Short mmCIF file of N, CA, C and O in Angstrom, two decimals:
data_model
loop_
_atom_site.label_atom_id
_atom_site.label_comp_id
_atom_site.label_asym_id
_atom_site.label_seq_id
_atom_site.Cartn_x
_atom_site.Cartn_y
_atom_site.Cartn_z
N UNK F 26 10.28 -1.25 9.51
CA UNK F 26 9.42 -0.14 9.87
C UNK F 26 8.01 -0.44 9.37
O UNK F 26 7.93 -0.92 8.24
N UNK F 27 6.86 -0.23 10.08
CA UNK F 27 5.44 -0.10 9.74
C UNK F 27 5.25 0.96 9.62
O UNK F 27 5.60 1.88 10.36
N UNK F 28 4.38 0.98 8.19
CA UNK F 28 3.81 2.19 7.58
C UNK F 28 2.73 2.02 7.44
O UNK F 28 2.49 1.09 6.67
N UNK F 29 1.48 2.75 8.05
CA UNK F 29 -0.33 2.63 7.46
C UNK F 29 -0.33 3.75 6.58
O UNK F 29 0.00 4.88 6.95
N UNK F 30 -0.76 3.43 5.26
CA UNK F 30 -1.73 4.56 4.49
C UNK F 30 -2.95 4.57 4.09
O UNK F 30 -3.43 3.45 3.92
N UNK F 31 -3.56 5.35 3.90
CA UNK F 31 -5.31 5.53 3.43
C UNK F 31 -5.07 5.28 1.93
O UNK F 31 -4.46 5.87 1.04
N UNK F 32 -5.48 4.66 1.99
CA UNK F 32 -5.55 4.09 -0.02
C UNK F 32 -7.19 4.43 -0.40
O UNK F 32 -8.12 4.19 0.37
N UNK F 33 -7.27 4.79 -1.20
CA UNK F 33 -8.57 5.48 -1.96
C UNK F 33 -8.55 4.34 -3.46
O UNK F 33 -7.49 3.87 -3.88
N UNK F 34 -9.66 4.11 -3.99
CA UNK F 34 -9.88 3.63 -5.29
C UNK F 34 -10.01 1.78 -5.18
O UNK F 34 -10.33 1.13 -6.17
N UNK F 35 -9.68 1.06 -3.75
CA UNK F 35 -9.65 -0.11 -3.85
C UNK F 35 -10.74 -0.62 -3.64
O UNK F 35 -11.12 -0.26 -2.53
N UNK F 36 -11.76 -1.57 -4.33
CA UNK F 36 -12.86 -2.35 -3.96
C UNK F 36 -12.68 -3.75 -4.34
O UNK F 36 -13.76 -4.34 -4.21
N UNK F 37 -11.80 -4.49 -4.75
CA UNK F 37 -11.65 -5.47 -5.03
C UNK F 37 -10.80 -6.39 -5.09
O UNK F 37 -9.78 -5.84 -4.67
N UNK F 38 -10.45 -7.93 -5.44
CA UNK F 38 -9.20 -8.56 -4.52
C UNK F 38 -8.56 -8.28 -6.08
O UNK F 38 -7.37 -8.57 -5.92
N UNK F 39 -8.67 -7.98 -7.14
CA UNK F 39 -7.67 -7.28 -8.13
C UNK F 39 -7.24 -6.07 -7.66
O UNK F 39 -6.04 -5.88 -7.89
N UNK F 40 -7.84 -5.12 -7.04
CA UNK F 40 -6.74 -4.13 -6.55
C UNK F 40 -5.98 -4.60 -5.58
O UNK F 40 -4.88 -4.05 -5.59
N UNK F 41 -6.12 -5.51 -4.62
CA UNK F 41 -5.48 -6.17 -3.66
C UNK F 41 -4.10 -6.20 -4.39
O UNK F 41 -3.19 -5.41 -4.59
N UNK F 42 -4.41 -7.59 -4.71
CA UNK F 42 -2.98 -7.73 -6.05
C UNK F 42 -2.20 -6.59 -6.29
O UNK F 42 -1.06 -6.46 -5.86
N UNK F 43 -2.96 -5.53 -7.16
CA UNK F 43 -2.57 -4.86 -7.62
C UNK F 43 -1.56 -3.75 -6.55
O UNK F 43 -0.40 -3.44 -6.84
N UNK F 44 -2.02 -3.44 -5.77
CA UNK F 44 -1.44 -2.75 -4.31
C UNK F 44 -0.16 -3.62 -4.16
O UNK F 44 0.98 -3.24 -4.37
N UNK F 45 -0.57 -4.94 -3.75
CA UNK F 45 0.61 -5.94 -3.44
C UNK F 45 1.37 -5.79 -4.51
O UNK F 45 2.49 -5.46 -4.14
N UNK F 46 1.27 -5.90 -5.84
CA UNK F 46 2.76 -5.89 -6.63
C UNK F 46 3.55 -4.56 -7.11
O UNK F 46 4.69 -4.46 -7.58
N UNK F 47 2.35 -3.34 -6.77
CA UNK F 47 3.02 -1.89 -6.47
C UNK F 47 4.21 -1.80 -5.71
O UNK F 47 5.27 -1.26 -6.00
N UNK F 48 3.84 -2.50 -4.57
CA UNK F 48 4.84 -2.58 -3.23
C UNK F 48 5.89 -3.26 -3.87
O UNK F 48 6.70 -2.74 -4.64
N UNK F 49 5.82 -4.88 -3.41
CA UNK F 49 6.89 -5.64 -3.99
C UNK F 49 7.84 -5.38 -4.99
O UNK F 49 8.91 -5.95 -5.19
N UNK F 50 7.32 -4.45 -5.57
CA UNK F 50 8.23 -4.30 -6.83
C UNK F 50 9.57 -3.43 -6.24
O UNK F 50 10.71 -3.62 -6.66
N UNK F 51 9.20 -2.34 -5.08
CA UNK F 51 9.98 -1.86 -5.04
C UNK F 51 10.87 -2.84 -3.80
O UNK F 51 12.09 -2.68 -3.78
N UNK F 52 10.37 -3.63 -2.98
CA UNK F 52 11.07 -4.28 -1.94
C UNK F 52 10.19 -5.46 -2.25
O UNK F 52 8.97 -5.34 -2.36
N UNK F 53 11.03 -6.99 -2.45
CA UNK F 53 10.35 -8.37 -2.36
C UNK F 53 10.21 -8.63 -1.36
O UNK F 53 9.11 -9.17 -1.47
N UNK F 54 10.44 -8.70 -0.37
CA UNK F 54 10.39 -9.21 0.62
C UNK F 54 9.32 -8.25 1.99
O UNK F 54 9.08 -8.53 3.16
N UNK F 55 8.90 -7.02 1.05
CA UNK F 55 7.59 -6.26 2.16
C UNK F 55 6.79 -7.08 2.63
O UNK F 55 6.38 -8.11 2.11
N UNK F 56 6.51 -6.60 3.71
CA UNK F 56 4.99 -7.55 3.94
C UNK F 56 3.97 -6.44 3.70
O UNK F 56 4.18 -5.26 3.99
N UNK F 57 2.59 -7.01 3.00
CA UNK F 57 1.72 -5.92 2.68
C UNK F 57 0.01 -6.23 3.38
O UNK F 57 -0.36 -7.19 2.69
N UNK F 58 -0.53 -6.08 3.83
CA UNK F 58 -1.92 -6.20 4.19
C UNK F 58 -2.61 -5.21 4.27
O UNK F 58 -2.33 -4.27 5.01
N UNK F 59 -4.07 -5.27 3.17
CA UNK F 59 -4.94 -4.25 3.07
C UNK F 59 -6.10 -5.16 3.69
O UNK F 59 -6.30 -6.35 3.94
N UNK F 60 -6.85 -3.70 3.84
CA UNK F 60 -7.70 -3.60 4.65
C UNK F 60 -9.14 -2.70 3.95
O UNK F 60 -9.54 -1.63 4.43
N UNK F 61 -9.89 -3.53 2.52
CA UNK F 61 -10.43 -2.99 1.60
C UNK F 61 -11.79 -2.18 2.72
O UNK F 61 -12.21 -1.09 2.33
N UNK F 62 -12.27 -2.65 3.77
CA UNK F 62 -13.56 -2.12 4.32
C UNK F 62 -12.91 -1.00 5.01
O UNK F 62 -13.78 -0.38 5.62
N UNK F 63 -11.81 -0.50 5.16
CA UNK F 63 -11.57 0.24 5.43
C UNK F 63 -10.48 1.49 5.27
O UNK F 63 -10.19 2.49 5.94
N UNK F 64 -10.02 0.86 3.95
CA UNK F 64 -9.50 1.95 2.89
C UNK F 64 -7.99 1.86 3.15
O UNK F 64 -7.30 2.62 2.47
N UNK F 65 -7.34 1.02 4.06
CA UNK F 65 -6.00 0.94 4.40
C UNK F 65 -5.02 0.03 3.69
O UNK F 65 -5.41 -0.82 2.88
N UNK F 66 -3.91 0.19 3.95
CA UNK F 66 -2.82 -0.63 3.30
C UNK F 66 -1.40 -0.51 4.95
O UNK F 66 -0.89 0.47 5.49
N UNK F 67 -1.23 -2.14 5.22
CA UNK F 67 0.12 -1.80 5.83
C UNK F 67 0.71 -2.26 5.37
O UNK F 67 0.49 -3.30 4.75
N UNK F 68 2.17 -1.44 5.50
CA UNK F 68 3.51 -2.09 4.97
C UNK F 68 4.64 -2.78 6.27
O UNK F 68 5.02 -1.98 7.13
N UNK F 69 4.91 -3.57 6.30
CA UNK F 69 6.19 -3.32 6.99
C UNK F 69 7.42 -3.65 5.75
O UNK F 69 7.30 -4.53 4.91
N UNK F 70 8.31 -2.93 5.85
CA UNK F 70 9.23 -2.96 5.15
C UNK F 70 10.15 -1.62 5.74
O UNK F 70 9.87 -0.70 6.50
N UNK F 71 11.55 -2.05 4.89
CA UNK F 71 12.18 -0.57 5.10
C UNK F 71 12.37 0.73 3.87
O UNK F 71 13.29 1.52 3.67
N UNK F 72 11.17 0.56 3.27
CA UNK F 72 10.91 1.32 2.68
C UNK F 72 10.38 3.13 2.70
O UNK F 72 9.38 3.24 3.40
N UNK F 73 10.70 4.09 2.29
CA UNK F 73 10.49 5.20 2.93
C UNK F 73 9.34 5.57 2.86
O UNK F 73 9.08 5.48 1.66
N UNK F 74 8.05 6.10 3.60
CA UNK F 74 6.95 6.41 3.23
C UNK F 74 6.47 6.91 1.81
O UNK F 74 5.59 6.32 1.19
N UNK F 75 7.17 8.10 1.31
CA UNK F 75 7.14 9.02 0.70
C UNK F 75 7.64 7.88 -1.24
O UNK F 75 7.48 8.33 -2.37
N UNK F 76 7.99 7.01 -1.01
CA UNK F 76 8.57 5.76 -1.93
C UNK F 76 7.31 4.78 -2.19
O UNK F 76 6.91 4.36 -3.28
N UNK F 77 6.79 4.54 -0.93
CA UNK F 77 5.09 3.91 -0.68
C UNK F 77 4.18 5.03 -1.67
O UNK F 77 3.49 4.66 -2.62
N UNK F 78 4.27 5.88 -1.40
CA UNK F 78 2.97 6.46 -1.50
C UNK F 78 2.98 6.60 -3.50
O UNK F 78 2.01 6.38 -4.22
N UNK F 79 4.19 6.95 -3.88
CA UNK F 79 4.85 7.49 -5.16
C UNK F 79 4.29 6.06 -6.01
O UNK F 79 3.63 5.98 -7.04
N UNK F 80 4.86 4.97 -5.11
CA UNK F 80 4.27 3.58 -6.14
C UNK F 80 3.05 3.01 -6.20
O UNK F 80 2.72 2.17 -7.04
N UNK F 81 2.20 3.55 -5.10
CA UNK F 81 0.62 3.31 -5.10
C UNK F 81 -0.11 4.09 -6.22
O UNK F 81 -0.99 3.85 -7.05
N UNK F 82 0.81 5.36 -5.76
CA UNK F 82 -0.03 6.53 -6.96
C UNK F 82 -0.13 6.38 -8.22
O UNK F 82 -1.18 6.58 -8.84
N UNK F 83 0.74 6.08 -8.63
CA UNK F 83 1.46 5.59 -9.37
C UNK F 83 0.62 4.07 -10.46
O UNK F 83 0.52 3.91 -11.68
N UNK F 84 0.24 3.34 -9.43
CA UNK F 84 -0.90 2.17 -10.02
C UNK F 84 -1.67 2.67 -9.46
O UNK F 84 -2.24 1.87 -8.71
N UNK F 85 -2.17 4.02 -9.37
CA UNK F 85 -3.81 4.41 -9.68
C UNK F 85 -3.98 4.53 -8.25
O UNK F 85 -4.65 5.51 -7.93
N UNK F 86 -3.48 3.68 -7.14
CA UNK F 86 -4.62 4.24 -6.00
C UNK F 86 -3.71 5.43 -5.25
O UNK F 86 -2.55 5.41 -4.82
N UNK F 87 -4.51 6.27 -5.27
CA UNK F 87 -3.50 7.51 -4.37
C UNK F 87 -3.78 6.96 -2.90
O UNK F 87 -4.62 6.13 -2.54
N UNK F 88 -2.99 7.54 -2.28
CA UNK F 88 -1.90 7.20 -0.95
C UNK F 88 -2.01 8.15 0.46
O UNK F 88 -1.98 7.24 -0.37
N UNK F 89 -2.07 8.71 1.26
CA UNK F 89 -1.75 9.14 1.56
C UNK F 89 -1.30 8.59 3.45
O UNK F 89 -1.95 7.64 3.89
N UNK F 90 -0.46 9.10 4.18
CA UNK F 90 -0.30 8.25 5.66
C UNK F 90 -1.78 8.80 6.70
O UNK F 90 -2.26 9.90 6.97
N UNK F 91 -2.07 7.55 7.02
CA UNK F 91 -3.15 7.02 8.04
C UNK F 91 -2.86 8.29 9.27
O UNK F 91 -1.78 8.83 9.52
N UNK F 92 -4.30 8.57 9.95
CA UNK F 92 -4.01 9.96 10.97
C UNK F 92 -3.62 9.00 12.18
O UNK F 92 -3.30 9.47 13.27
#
């Protein structure tokens, strides 16, 4: 499943990382690509949105799903 969320707080390739091992932690094998000029994060994984958003928040960048 693909999930887009609006990630708030990222300007740099340390939050990159940081986003990326939020995710991974909960599924290794997610695929993750942000999108810092424009505030996004995709996931594909089968992870539940609401699981995404809890582990972003979680390392600081709040979350919420893309309109």
């Amino acid at each position: 499943m693909k999930t887009e969320l609006k990630v708030t707080g990222m300007s740099c390739n340390h939050c990159i990382s940081l986003v990326n091992k939020a995710i991974t932690k909960l599924q290794a094998d997610a695929k993750v690509t942000v999108d810092l000029a424009l505030q996004q994060v995709q996931v594909e994984s089968s992870l539940a949105t609401e699981d995404l958003i809890a582990a972003l928040d979680e390392a600081g960048f709040p979350a919420t799903l893309s309109d």
